XYZ file of C-alpha atoms in Angstrom:
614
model
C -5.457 33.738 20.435
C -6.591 32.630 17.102
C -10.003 33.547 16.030
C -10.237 29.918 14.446
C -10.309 26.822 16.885
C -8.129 24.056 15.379
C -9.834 20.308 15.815
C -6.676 18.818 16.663
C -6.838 21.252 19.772
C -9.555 19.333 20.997
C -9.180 15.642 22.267
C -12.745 14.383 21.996
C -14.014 16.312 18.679
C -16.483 14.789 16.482
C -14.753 15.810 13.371
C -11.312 16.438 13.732
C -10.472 17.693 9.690
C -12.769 20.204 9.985
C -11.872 23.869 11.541
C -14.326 24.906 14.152
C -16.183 28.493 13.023
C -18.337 28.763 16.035
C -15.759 31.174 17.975
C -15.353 33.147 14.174
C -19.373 33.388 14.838
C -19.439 34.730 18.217
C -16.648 37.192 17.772
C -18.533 40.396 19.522
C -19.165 43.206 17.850
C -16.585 45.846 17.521
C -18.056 49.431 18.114
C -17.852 52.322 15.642
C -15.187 54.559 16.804
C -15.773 58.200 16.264
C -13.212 59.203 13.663
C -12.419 62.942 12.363
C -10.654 61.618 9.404
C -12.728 58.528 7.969
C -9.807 57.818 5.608
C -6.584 57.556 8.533
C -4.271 54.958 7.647
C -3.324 53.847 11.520
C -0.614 51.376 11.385
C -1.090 47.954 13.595
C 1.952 48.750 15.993
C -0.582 51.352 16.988
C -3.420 49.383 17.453
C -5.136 48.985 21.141
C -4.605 45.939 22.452
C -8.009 44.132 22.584
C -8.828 41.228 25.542
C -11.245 38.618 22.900
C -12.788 36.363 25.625
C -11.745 32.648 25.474
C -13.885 30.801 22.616
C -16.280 28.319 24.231
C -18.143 25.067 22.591
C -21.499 23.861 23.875
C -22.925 20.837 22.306
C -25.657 23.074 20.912
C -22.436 24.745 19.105
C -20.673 21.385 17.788
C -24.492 20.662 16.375
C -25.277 24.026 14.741
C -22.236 24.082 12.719
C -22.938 21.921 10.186
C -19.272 20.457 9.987
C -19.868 17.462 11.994
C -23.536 17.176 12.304
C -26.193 18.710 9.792
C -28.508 21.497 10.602
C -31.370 19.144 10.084
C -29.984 16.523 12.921
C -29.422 19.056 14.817
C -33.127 19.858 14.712
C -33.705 15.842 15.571
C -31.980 16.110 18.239
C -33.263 19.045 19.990
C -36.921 17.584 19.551
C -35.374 14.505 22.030
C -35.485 16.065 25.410
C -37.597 15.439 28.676
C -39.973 18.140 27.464
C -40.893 15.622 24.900
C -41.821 12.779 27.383
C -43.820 14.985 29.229
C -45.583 16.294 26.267
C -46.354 12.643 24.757
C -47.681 11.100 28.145
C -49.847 14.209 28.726
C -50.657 13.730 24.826
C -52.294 10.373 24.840
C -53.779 7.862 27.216
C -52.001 4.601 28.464
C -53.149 1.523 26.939
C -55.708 0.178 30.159
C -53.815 -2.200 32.261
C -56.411 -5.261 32.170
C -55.611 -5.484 27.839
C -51.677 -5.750 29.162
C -51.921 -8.216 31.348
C -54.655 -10.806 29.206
C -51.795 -10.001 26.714
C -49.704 -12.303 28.974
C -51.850 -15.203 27.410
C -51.123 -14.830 23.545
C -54.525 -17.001 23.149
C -56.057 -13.971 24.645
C -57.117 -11.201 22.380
C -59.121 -8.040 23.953
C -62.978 -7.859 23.357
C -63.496 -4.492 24.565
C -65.183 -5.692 27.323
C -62.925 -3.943 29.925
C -64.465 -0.417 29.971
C -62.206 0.954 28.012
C -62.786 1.265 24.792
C -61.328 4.673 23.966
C -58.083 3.550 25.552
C -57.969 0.226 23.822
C -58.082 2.237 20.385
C -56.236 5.223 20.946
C -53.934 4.421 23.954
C -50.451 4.022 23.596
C -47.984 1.503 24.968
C -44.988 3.690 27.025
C -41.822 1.696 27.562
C -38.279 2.842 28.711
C -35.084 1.488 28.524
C -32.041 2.276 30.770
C -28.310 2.413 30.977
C -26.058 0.459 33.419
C -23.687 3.689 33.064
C -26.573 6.191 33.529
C -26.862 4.032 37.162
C -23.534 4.513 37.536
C -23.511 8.173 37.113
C -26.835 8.546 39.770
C -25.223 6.084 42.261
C -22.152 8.323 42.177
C -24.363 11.322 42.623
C -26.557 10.398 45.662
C -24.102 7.897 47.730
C -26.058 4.874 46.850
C -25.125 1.420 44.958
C -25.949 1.108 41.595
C -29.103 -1.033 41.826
C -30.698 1.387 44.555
C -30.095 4.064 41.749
C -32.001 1.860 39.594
C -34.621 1.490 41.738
C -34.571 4.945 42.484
C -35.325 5.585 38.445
C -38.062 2.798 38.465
C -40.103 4.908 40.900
C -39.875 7.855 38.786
C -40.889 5.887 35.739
C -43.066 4.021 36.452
C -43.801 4.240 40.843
C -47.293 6.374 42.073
C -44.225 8.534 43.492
C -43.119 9.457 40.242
C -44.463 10.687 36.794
C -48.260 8.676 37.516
C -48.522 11.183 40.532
C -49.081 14.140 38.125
C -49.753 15.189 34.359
C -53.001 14.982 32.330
C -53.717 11.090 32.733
C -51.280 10.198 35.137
C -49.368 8.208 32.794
C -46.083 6.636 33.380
C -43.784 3.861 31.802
C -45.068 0.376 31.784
C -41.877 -1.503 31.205
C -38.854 0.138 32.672
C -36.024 -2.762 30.653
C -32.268 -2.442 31.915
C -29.988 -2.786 28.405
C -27.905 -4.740 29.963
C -30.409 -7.889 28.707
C -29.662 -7.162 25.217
C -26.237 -6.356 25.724
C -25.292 -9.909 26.369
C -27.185 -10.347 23.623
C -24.664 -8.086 21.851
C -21.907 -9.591 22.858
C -22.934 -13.515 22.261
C -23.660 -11.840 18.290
C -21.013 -9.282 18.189
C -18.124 -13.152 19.590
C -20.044 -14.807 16.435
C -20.144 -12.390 13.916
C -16.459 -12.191 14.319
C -15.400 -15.930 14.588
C -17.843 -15.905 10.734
C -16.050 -13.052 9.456
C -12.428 -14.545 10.333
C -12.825 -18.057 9.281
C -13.822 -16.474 5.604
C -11.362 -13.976 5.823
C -8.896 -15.379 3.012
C -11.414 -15.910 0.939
C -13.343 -12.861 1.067
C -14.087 -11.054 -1.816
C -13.548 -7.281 -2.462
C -15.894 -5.096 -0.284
C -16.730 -1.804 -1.663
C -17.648 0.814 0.746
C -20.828 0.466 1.931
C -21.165 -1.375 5.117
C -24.666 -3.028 4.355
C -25.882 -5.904 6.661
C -25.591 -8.821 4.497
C -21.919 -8.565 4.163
C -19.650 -9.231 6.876
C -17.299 -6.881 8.274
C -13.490 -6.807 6.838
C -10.376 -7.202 9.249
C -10.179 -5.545 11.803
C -13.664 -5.897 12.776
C -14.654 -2.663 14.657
C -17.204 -1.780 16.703
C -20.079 0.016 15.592
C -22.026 0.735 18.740
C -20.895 3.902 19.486
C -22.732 6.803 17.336
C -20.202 9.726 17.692
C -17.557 7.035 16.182
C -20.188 6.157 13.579
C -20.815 9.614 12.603
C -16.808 10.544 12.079
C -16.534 7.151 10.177
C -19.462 7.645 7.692
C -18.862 11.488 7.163
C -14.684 11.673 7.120
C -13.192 7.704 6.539
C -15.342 5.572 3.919
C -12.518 3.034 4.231
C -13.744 2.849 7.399
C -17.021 1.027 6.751
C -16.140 -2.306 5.709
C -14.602 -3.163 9.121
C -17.324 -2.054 10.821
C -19.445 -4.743 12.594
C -23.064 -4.939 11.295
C -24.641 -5.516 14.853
C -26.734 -2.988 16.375
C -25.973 -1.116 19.797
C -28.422 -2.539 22.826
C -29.705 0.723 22.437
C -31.113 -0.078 19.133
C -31.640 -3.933 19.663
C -33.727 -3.362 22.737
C -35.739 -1.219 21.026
C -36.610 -3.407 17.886
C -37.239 -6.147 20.373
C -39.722 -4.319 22.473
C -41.107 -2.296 18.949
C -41.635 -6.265 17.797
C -42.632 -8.056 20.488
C -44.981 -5.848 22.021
C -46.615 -4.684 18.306
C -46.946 -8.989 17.514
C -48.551 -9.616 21.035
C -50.997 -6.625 21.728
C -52.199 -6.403 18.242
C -51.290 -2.726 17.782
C -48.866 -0.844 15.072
C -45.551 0.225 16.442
C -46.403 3.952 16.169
C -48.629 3.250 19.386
C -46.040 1.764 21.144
C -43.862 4.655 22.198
C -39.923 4.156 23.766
C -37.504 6.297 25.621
C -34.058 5.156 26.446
C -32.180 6.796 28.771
C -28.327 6.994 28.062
C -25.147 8.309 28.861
C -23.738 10.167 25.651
C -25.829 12.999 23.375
C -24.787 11.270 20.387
C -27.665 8.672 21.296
C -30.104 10.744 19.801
C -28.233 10.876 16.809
C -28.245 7.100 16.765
C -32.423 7.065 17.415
C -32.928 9.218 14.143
C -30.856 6.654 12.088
C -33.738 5.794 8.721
C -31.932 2.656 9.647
C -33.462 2.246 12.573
C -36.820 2.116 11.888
C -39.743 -0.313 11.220
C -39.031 0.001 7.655
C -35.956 -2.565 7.728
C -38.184 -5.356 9.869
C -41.868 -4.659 9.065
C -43.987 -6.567 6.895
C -45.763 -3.735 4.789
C -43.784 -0.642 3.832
C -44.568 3.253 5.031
C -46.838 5.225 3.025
C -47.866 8.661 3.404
C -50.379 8.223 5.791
C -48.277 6.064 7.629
C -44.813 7.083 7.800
C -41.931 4.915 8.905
C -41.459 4.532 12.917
C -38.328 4.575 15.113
C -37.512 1.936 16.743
C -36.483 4.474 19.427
C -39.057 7.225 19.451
C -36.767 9.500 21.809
C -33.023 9.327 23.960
C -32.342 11.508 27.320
C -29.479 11.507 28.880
C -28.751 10.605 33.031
C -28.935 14.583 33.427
C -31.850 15.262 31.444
C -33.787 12.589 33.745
C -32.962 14.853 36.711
C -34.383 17.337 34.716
C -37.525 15.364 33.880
C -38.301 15.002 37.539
C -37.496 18.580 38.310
C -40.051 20.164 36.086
C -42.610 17.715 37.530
C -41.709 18.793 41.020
C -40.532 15.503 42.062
C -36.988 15.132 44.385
C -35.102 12.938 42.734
C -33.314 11.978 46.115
C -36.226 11.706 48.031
C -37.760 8.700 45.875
C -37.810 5.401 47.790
C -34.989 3.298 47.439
C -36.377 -0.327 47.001
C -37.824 -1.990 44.153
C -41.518 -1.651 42.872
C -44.724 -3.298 44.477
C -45.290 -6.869 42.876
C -48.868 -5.682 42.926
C -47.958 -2.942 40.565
C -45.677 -4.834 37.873
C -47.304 -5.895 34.684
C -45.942 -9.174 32.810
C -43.695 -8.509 29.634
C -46.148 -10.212 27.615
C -44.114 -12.882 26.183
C -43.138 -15.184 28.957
C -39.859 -16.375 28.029
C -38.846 -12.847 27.197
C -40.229 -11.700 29.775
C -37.741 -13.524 32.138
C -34.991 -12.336 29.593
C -35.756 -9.117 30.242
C -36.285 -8.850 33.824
C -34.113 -11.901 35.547
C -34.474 -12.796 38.937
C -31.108 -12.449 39.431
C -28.188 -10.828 38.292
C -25.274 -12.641 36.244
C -22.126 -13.040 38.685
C -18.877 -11.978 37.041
C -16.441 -15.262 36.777
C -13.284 -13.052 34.890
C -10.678 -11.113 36.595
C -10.024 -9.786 32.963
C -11.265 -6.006 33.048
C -14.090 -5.706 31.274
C -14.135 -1.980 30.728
C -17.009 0.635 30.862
C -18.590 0.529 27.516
C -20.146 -3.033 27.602
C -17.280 -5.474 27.584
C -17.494 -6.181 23.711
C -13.720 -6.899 23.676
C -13.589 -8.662 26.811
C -16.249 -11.077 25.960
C -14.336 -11.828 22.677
C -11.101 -12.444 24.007
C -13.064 -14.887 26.704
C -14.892 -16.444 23.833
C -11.474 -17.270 22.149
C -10.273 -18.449 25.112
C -12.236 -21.210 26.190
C -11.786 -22.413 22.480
C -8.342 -22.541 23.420
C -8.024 -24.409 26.635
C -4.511 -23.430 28.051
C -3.750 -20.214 26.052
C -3.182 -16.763 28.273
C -4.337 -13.031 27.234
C -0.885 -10.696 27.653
C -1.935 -7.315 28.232
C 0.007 -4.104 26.774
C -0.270 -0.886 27.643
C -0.535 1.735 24.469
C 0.812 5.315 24.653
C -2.301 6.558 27.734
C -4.468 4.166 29.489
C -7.717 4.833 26.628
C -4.832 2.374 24.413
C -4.061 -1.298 25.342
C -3.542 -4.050 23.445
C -4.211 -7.797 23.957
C -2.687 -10.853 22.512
C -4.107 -14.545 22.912
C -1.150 -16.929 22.862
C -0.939 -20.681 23.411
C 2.330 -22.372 23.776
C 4.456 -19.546 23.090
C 2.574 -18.797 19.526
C 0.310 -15.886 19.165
C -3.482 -17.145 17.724
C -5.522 -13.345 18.288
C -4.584 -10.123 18.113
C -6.944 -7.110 19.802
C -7.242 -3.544 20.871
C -8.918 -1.070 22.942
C -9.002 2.450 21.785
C -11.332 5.263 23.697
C -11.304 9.007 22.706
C -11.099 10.780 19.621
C -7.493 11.224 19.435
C -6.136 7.858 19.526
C -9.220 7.124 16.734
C -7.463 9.724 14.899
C -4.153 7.311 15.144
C -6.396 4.025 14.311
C -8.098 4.984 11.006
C -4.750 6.730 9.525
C -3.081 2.927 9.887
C -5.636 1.572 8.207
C -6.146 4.155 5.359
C -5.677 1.986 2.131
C -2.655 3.017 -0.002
C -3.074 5.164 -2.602
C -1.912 3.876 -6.418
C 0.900 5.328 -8.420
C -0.669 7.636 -11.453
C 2.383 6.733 -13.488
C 2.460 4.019 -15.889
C 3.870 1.029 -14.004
C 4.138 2.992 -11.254
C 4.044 0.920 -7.374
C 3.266 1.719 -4.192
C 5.791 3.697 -2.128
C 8.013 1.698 0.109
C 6.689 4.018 3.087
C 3.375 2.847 2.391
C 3.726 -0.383 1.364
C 5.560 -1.367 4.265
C 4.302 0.007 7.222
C 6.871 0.121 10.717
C 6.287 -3.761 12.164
C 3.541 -3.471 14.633
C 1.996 -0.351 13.691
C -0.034 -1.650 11.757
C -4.039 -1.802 12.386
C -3.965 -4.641 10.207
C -2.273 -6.513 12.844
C -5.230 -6.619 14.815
C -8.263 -8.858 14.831
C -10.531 -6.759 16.199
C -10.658 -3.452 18.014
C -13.406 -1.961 20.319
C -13.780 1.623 19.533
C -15.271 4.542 21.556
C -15.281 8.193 21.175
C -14.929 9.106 25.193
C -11.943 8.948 26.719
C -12.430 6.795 29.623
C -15.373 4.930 27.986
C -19.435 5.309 28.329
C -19.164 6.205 31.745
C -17.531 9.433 30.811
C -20.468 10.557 28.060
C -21.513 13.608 27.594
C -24.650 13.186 29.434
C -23.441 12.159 32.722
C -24.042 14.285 35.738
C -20.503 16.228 35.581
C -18.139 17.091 38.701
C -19.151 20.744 38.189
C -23.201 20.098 38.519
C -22.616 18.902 42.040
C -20.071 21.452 42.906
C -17.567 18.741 43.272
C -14.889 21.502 43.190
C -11.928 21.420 46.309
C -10.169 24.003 46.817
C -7.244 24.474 44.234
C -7.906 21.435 42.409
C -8.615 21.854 38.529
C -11.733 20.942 36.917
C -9.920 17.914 35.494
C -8.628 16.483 38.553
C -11.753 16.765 39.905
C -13.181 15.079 36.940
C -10.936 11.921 36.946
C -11.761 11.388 40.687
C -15.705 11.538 40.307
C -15.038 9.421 36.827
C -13.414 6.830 39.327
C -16.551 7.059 41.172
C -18.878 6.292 38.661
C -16.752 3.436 36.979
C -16.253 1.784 40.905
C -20.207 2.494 40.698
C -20.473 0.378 37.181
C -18.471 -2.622 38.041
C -20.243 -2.851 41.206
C -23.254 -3.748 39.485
C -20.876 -7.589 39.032
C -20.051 -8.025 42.308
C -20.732 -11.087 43.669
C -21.093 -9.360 47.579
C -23.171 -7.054 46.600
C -25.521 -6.485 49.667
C -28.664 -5.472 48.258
C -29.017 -8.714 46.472
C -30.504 -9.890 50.379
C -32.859 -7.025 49.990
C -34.270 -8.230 46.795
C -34.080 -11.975 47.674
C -37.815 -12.264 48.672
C -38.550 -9.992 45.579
C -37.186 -12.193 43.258
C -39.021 -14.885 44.551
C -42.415 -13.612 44.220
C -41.475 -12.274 40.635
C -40.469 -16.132 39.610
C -43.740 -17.026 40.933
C -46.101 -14.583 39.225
C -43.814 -14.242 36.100
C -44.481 -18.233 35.317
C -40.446 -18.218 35.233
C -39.325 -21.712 33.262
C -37.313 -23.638 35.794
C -35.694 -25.341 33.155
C -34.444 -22.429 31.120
C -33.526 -21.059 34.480
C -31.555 -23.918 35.213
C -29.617 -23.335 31.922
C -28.287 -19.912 32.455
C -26.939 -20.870 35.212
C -24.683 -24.241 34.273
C -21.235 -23.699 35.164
C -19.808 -25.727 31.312
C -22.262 -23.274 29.112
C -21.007 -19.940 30.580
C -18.669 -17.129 29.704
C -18.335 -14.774 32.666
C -21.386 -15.475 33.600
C -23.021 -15.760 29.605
C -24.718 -18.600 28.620
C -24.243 -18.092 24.855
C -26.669 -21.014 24.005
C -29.586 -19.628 25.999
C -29.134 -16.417 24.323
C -29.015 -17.465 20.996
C -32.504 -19.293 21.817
C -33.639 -16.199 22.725
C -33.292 -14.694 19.610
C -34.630 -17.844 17.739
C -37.471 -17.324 19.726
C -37.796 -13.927 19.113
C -37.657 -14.174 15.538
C -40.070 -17.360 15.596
C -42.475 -15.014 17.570
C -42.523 -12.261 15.558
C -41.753 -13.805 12.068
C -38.883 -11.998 11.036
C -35.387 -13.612 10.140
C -32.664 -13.123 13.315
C -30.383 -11.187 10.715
C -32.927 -8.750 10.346
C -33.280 -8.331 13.947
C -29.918 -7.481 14.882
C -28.152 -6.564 12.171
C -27.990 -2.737 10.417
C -26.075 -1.491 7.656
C -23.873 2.029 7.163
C -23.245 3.909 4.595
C -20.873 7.200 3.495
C -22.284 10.567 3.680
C -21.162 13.675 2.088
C -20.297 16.236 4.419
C -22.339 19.992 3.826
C -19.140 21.800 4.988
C -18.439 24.035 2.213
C -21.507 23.828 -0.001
C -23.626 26.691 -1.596
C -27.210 27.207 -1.707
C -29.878 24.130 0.217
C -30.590 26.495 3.119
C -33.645 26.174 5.460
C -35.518 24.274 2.852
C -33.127 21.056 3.161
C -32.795 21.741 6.480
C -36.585 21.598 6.447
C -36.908 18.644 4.757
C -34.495 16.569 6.244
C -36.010 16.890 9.644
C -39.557 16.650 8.623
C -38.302 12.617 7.793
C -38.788 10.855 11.242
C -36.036 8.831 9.828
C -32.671 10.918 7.888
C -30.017 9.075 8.754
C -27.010 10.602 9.620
């Protein structure tokens, strides 16, 4: 076979216009044959035959090579594992829970009265955020639903079961926030930002390529929350970027919220408050060491050099590096109760209204029989929104070349008003960005376009489209790269191929996902008297309560007025403007492929920036 690995090979590769020279790396040695003459010509009929072993590509190999992600990110990424969370909660001392809870009251500012003093100026705030797909991938694992999986990762947080049962000062995570909040967030933002970019779409002027936040994304508006798709589009397509939307992942938004919120109300700078989100896909990390990302783009005073700028997420592991986690603390993952935490143990999210946001007494009851998909429902939520602007009009569904391709069209009386997409894997991307490469002009005088390319084929054209959600897995989020695979639980029968046992367990963790929506789901009786006693001792607001859950405000459950006074709120709180909050920018980046000279020291000073980009 050939000693160089082809991109195109591959269907979910980062950067498919670059050859692969990992398997020209690992080539093994060939050993000195003893030779009487040095200088025989041997012709290559006569040559041995030689058996090279299959080339092979790790995710430490993609990273190293420098043609899709930079030596230096590759050095911010390995610095994001669970060796990391144990080192920083056996690094510092938790914050003392008596100045968490008086931080409940925002009248209430700590005295130092508590007996704590060295925690109350040196103690940092831990806080974690989780995955609905990493639940999915667990409940899959171990047989249970989806929310006992969550509960299951609650005790290892944050239970006297898990990570507080060991280490230096028995730390664990205070706040243990499911994404899922502030991706309905997401999606209320992501419906607007769209229905703003469309109704000024004629009269837009020219974007050039940068994708910065105050501009609003050119049509097709494309989803930006997936980082591997963000990384190809910023380092290989610069046409890409102005139909990119500007809104951050929930990755990202949950932790400026938390970074925010928790910095405003317990009178401490974010570098004491210290996140991990757990996620489904490697390429998280990548997203977590985005300059972007940081307090720099929402904080009041700038980063100097005593005070450098702070990430908004301090570190990402993925659903297998959790198991991991537990494992080197001698804790059985399996073996970790199955129920939800002690009242007695839960600490308030200090600001009430966010705090029953972030941790609702109930779960939202899908009212759609539109599939939603598994990587946050960004499309389906748009096509809903649309909807019930039209009253009457139907969504036609059309299946693309393989199931990661379908397109949707909104008619009403016969006449199509919005056109939309679904494309998953690397692949079909590839397929996406070449119809919407701009034409190039003619370098003769009064030269035009070609006919070829000024005319595409009707209906191959991305321009068609409205808007198109955008993933680099085939199959979605539940398929990352960090999920527990088929092969770690030898899920392997018989003659069956890795990949047929690979779409089966994928089928798993998706029925495992959309479970988390369904309305007979039986552990909701389990956690009926919990919820209760968390209204109570959460102060819940009965009226805002009340709002989420009236039947003429919601969109599959979304009550896109309540969360649009959440982020008012939230911005009101914390004094920054909304736009700031949930919007980012992107920009192009020239590739290192290729390039002389820069070596270690780049490499050195790249990652010594907590920041870097991509």
């Amino acid at each position: 076979m050939s000693a160089i690995l082809s991109a195109d090979d591959l269907n979910d590769f980062i950067s498919p216009g670059v050859a692969c020279i990992k398997p020209v790396e690992t080539l093994p040695l060939q050993k000195p044959q003893e030779q009487d003459y040095a200088y025989e010509v041997t012709t290559e009929d006569k040559l041995p035959p030689e058996k090279l072993p299959p080339a092979q590509i790790s995710l430490t190999d993609c990273l190293a090579c420098s043609g899709c992600v930079t030596s230096a990110e590759a050095i911010l990424v390995s610095l994001q594992s669970h060796s990391e969370v144990l080192n920083t909660l056996d690094e510092h001392p938790s914050l003392p829970p008596s100045r968490l809870r008086e931080a409940h009251t925002p009248e209430v500012k700590c005295d130092h009265t508590c007996g704590a003093n060295v925690e109350c100026d040196t103690g940092k705030v831990f806080v974690a955020s989780v995955s609905p797909q990493v639940r999915a991938s667990l409940a899959a694992t171990y047989g249970v639903s989806e929310k006992k999986a969550g509960w299951m990762m609650d005790q290892l947080l944050s239970g006297p079961d898990g990570l507080r049962s060991g280490g230096k000062y028995r730390n664990g995570f205070t706040w243990v926030v499911d994404t899922n909040a502030m991706r309905e967030a997401c999606l209320v933002v992501g419906a607007d930002e769209v229905m703003d970019s469309l109704s000024i779409y004629d009269v837009q002027e020219p974007i050039s390529h940068e994708g910065a936040s105050a501009t609003k994304p050119k049509k097709p508006i494309l989803t930006s929350a997936c980082p591997g798709w963000i990384c190809y589009a910023e380092k290989t397509h610069p046409h890409i970027l102005p139909h990119l939307s500007r809104l951050k992942s929930p990755q990202a938004l949950t932790g400026t919220l938390l970074k925010t919120v928790l910095s405003e109300r317990l009178h401490i700078p974010p570098d004491r408050i210290w996140h991990v989100a757990i996620m489904p896909c490697f390429d998280k990390k990548l997203e977590a060491s985005r300059e972007e990302l940081t307090d720099v783009y929402w904080h009041e005073t700038s980063p100097t050099k005593t005070r450098p700028s702070v990430r908004d997420v301090d570190c990402v592991i993925t659903a297998r590096e959790l198991l991991m986690l537990a494992e080197t603390r001698g804790i059985s993952f399996p073996s970790l109760p199955r129920r939800p935490l002690s009242q007695s143990t839960r600490i308030p999210f200090p600001d009430p209204k966010l705090n029953t946001f972030l941790f609702p007494p109930m779960r939202r009851k899908r009212t759609s029989s539109l599939p939603a998909g598994s990587s946050g429902g960004y499309l389906h939520h748009l096509l809903l929104t649309q909807q019930s602007l039209h009253p009457g009009s139907t969504i036609h569904t059309t299946r693309g070349r393989n199931p990661d391709v379908m397109e949707y069209i909104l008619e009403h009386n016969n006449a199509e008003i919005f056109k939309a997409a679904r494309y998953y894997g690397f692949r079909n991307i590839q397929n996406l960005v070449r119809k919407l490469k701009p034409t190039k002009k003619s370098r003769l005088p009064g030269g035009t376009r070609s006919a070829r390319a000024a005319a595409p084929a009707a209906g191959k054209s991305g321009a068609d489209f409205a808007y198109v959600e955008v993933m680099a897995c085939p199959g979605g989020c539940t398929n990352g790269g960090g999920q527990i695979k088929v092969e770690d639980i030898g899920g392997l029968n018989g003659k069956q191929t890795v990949a047929q046992c690979q779409k089966e367990w994928l089928a798993k963790v998706d029925e495992a996902y959309f479970s988390m929506s369904d309305p007979d789901d039986e552990d909701d009786d389990d956690q009926q008297d919990d919820n209760e006693d968390t209204t109570m001792n959460n102060h819940t607001d009965v009226n805002m309560l009340s709002e989420t859950r009236t039947p003429e405000h919601l969109i599959d459950g979304i009550s896109p007025s309540y969360v649009r006074g959440i982020l008012d709120h939230w911005a009101a709180s914390t004094g920054i403007e909304v736009r700031k909050l949930v919007f980012t920018s992107f920009r192009e980046v020239e590739s290192s492929v290729g390039r002389e000279g820069g070596g270690m020291e780049r490499v050195v000073e790249l990652a010594g920036k907590i920041g870097g980009g991509w």
